[in-house]
CSV table of C-alpha atoms in Angstrom, one decimal:
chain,number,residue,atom,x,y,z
T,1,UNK,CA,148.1,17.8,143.3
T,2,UNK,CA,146.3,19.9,140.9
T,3,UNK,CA,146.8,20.3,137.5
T,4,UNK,CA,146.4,23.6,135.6
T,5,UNK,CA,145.3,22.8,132.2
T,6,UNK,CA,143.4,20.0,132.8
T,7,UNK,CA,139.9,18.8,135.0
T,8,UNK,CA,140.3,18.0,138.7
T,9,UNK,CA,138.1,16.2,141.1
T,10,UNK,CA,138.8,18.5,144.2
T,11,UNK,CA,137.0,18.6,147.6
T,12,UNK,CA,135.2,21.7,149.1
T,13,UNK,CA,137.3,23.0,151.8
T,14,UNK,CA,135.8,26.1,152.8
T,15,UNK,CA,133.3,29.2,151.7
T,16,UNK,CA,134.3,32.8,151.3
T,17,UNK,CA,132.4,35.5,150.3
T,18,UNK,CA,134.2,35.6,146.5
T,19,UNK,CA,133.8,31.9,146.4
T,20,UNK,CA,134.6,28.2,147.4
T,21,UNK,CA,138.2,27.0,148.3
T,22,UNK,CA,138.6,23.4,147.1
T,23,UNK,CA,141.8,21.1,147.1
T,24,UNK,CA,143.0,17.6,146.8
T,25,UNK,CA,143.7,16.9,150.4
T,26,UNK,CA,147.2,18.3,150.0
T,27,UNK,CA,148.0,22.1,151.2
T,28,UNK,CA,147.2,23.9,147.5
T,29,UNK,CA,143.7,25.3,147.3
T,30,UNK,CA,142.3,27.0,144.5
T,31,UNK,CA,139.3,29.3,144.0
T,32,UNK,CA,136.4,28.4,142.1
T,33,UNK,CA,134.7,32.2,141.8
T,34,UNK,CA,130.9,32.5,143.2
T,35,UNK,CA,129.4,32.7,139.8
T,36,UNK,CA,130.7,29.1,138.9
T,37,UNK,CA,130.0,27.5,141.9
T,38,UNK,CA,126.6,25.0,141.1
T,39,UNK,CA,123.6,26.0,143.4
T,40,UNK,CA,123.2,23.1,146.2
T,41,UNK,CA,127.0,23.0,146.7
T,42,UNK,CA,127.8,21.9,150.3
T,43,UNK,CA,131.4,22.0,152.4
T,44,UNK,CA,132.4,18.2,152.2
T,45,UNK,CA,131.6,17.7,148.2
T,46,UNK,CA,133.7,17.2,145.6
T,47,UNK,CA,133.4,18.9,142.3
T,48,UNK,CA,135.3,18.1,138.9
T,49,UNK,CA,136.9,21.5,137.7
T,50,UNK,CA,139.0,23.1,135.0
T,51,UNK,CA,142.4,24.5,136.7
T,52,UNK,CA,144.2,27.5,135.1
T,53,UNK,CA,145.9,31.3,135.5
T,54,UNK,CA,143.2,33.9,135.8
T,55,UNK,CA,144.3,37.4,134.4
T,56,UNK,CA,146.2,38.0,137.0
T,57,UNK,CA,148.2,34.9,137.2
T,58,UNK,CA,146.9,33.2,139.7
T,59,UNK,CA,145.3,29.5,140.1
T,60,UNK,CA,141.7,29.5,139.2
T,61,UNK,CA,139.1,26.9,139.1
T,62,UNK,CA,135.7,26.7,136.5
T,63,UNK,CA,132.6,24.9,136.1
T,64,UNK,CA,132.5,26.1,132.0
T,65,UNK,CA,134.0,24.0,129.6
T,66,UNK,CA,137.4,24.9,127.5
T,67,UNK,CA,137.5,24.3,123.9
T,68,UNK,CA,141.0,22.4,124.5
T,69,UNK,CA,143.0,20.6,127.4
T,70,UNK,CA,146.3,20.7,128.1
T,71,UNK,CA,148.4,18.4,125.9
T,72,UNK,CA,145.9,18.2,123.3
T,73,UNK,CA,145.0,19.2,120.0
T,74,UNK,CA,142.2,21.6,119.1
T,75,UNK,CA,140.7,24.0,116.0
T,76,UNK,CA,140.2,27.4,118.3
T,77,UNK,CA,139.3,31.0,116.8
T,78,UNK,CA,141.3,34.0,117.2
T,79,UNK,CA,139.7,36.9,118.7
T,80,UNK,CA,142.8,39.4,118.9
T,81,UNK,CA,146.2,39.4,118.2
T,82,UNK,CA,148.4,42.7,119.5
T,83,UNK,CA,152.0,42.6,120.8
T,84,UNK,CA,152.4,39.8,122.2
T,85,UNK,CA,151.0,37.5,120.5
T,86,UNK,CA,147.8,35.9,119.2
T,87,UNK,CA,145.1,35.4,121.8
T,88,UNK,CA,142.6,32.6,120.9
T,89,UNK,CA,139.1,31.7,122.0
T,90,UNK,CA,138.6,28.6,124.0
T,91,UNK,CA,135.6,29.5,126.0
T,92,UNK,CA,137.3,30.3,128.9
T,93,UNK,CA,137.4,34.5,130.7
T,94,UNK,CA,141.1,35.0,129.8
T,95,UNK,CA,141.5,34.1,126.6
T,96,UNK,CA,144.7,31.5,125.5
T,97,UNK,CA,147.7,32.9,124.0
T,98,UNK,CA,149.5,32.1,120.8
T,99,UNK,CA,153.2,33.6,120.9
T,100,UNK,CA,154.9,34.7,118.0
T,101,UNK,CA,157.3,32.0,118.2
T,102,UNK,CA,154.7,29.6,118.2
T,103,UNK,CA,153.2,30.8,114.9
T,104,UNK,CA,154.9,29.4,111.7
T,105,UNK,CA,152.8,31.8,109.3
T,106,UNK,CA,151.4,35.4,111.8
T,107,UNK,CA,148.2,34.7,113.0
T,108,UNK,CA,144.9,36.7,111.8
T,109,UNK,CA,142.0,37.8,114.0
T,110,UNK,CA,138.6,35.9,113.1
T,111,UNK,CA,140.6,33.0,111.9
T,112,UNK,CA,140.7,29.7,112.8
T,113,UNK,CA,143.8,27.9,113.3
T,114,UNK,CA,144.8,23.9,114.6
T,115,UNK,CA,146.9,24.4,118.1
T,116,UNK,CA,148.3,22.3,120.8
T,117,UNK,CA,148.3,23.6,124.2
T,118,UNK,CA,151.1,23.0,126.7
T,119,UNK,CA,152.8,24.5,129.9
T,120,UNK,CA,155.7,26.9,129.4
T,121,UNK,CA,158.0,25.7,131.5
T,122,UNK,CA,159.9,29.1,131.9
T,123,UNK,CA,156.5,31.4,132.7
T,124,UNK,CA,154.3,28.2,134.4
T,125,UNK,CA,151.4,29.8,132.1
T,126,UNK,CA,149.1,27.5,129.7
T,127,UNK,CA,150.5,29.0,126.3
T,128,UNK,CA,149.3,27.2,122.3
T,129,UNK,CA,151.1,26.5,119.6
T,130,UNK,CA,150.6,26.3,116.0
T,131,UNK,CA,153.9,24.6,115.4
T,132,UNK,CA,153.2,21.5,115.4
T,133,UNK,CA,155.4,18.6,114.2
T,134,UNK,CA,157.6,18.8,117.5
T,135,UNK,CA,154.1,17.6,119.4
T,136,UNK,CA,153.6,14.6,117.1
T,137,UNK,CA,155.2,11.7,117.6
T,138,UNK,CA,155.4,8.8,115.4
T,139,UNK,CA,158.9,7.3,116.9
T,140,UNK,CA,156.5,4.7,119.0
T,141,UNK,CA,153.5,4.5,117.7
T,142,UNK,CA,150.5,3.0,120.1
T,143,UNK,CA,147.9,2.0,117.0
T,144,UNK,CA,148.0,-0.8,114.3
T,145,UNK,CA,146.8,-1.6,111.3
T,146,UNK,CA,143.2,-1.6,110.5
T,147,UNK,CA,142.8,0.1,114.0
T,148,UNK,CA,139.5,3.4,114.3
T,149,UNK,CA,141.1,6.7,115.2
T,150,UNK,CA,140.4,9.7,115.9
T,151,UNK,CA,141.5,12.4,113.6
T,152,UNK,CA,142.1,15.9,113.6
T,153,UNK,CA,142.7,17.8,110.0
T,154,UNK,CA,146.3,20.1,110.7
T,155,UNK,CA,147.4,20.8,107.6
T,156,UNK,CA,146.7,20.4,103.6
T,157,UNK,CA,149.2,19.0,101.5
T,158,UNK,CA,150.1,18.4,97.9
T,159,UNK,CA,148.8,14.6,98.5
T,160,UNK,CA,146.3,15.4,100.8
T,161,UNK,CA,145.4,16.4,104.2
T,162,UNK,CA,148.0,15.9,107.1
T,163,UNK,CA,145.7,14.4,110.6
T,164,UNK,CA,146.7,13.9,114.0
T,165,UNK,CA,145.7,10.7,114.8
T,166,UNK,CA,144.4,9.8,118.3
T,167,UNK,CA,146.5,13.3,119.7
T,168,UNK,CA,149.5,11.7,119.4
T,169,UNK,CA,151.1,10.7,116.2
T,170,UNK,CA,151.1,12.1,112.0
T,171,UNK,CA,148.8,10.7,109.9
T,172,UNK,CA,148.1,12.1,106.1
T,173,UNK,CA,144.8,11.0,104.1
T,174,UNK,CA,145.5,11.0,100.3
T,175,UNK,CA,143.3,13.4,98.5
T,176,UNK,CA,142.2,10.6,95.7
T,177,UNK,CA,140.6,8.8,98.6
T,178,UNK,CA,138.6,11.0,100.3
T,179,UNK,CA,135.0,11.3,98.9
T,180,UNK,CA,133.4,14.4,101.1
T,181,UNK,CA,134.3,17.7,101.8
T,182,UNK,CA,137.2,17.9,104.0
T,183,UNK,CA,138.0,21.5,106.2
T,184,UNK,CA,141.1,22.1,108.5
T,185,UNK,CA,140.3,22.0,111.7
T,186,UNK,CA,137.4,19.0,111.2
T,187,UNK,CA,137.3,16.2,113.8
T,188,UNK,CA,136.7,12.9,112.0
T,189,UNK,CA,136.8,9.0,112.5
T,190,UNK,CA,139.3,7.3,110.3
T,191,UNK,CA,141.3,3.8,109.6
T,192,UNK,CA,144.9,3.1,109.9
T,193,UNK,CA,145.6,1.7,106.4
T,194,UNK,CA,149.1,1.0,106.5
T,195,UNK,CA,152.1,1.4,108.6
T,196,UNK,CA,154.9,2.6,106.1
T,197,UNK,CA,158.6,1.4,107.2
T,198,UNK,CA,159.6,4.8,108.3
T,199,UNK,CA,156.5,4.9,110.7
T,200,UNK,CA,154.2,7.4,108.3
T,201,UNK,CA,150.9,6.6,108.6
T,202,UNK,CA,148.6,6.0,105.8
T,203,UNK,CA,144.7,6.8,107.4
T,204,UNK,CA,141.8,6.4,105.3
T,205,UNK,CA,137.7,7.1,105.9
T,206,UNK,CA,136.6,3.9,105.6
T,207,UNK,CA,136.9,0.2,107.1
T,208,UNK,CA,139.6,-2.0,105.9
T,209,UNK,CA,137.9,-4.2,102.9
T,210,UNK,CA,134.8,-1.7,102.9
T,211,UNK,CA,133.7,-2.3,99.3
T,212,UNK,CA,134.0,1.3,97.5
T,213,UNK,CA,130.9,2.2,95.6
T,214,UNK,CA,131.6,4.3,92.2
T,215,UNK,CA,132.4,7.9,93.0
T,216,UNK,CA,129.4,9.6,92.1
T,217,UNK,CA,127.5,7.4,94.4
T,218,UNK,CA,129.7,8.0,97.5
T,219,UNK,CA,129.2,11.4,97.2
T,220,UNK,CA,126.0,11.0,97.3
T,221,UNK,CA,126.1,8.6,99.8
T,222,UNK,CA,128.4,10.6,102.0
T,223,UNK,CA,125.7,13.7,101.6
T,224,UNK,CA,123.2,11.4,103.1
T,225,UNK,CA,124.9,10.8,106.0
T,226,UNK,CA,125.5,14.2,106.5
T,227,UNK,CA,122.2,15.3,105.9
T,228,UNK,CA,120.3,13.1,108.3
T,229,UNK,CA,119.5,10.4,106.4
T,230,UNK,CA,117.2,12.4,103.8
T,231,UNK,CA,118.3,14.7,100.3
T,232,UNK,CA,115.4,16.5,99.0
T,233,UNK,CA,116.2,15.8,95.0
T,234,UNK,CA,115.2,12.8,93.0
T,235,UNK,CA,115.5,11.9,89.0
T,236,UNK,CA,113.1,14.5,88.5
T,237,UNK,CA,114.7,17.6,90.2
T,238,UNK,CA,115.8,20.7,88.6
T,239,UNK,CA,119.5,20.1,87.1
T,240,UNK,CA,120.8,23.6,88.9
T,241,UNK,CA,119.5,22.2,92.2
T,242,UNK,CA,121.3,18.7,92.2
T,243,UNK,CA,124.9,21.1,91.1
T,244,UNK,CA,124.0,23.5,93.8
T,245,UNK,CA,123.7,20.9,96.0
T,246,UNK,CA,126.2,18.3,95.1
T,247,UNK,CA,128.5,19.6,92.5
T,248,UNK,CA,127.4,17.2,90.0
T,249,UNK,CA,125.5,17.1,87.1
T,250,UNK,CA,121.9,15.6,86.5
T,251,UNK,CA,122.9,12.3,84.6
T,252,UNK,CA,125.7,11.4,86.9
T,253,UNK,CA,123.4,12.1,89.6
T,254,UNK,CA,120.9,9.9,88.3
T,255,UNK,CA,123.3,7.1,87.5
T,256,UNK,CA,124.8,7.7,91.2
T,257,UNK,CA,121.2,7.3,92.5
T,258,UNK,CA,120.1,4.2,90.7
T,259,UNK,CA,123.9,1.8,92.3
T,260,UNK,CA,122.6,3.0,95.5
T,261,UNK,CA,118.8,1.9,94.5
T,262,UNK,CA,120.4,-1.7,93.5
T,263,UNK,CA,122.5,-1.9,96.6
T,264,UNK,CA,119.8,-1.4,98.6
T,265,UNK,CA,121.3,1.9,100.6
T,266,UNK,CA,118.3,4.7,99.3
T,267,UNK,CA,114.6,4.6,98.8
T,268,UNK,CA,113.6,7.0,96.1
T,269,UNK,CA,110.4,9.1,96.7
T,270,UNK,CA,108.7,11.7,95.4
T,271,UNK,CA,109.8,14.4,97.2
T,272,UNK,CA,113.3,12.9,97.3
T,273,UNK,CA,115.8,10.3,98.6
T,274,UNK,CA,116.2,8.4,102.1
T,275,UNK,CA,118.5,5.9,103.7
T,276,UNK,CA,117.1,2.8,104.3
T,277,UNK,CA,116.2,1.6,107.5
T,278,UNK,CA,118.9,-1.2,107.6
T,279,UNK,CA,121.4,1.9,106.1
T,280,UNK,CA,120.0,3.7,109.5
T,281,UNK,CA,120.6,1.5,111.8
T,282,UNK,CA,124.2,0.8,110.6
């Protein structure tokens, strides 16, 4: 059987001139167009594909990669929105549509929105939607406490930022515990904290019993790790740089610098500040 929407491990069948026929041993075929077909390709091999409606409706296979899968959550771009709809960019020719139903607030080209795609039952045609509490389900939940995720930023609340966690269930990360610079549509690696009696997850940043360091020196931290392991400012750098940078001022930076000289996490240098090796390697 093959699924539109998602990759397929199909056999070559046969060659055409427009392209290769491939299937699953079953009578469906689909086309995989010349210009995707890998150089070397031979009747007999089997190829993994993405599977959806061409502009013309009809079952198509591709070698290039789609920014989302059916059933799954994704941050994708708008390219166009006309009359029927919003159409979004997920790397493939025809490009994914958003329906006006499907929009809680209308849609604006060059923005970048958090969707779920899905099959419409009624047209057969891969379709997104930005409406997205009806695709997160929290009635059985399949983590636990203390458990990584994966997590998707949806939404921004008063108390935070509202996640999907492991593109199934609702999660929310309180705003007084996160310590970098959080965007909709970023894909992070997060904690299950707690598992509230109503089934609300509570999903922080950090291991269970990771010891905190003082605020100034988790930002710090945090812009190390995003940085490569290296910050070009030290004790000595110019005040406007270290706010530019990090938002901070030059004696908080210094005091956030010297906890993470103490705990061992930085080497300070004069041209500016690295993760230690054992902070590396972690």
């Amino acid at each position: 059987m093959i699924e539109l929407g998602k990759y397929n491990t199909l056999t070559v069948l046969r060659d055409t001139r427009v392209g290769l026929f491939l299937g699953s041993g079953e009578e469906a075929e689909i086309l995989l167009p010349l210009k995707y077909v890998p150089t070397s390709t031979e009747i007999g091999d089997t190829l993994e594909v993405f599977c959806y409606l061409d502009s013309e409706e009809r079952p198509v296979a591709t070698t290039l990669t789609p920014g989302i899968l059916r059933d799954t959550f994704a941050a994708l771009k708008v390219l166009e929105v006309n009359q029927h709809g919003a159409f979004m960019d997920w790397g493939l020719e025809k490009n994914l549509l958003v329906p006006f139903r499907e929009q809680p607030v209308q849609m604006r080209e060059g923005a970048e929105y958090v969707v779920y795609c899905y099959l419409d039952p009624k047209s057969s045609r891969l379709v997104a939607s930005a409406r997205l509490d009806r695709f997160l389900d929290n009635a059985e939940l399949t983590v636990t406490t203390g458990q990584k995720v994966s997590l998707l930023v949806y939404k921004e609340t008063p108390l935070g930022y509202g996640v999907v966690v492991e593109n199934r269930h609702e999660g929310l990360l309180f705003r007084d515990q996160i310590h970098r610079k959080i965007t909709l549509g970023n894909s992070l690696t997060g904690y299950v904290k707690t598992i509230r009696p109503d089934q609300k997850l509570d999903i922080v940043l950090e291991p269970i019993g990771y010891r905190k360091l003082e605020p100034a020196a988790e930002r710090i931290y945090e812009e190390l790790l995003a940085s490569g392991g290296a910050l070009p400012l030290h004790d000595k750098s110019d005040p406007q740089k270290i706010q530019d940078r990090l938002q901070m001022s030059k004696k908080v930076f210094k005091k956030g610098i010297g906890i993470l000289y103490r705990e061992r996490k930085i080497e300070i240098r004069p041209d500016g500040i690295y993760l230690t090796e054992a902070e590396n390697r972690s």
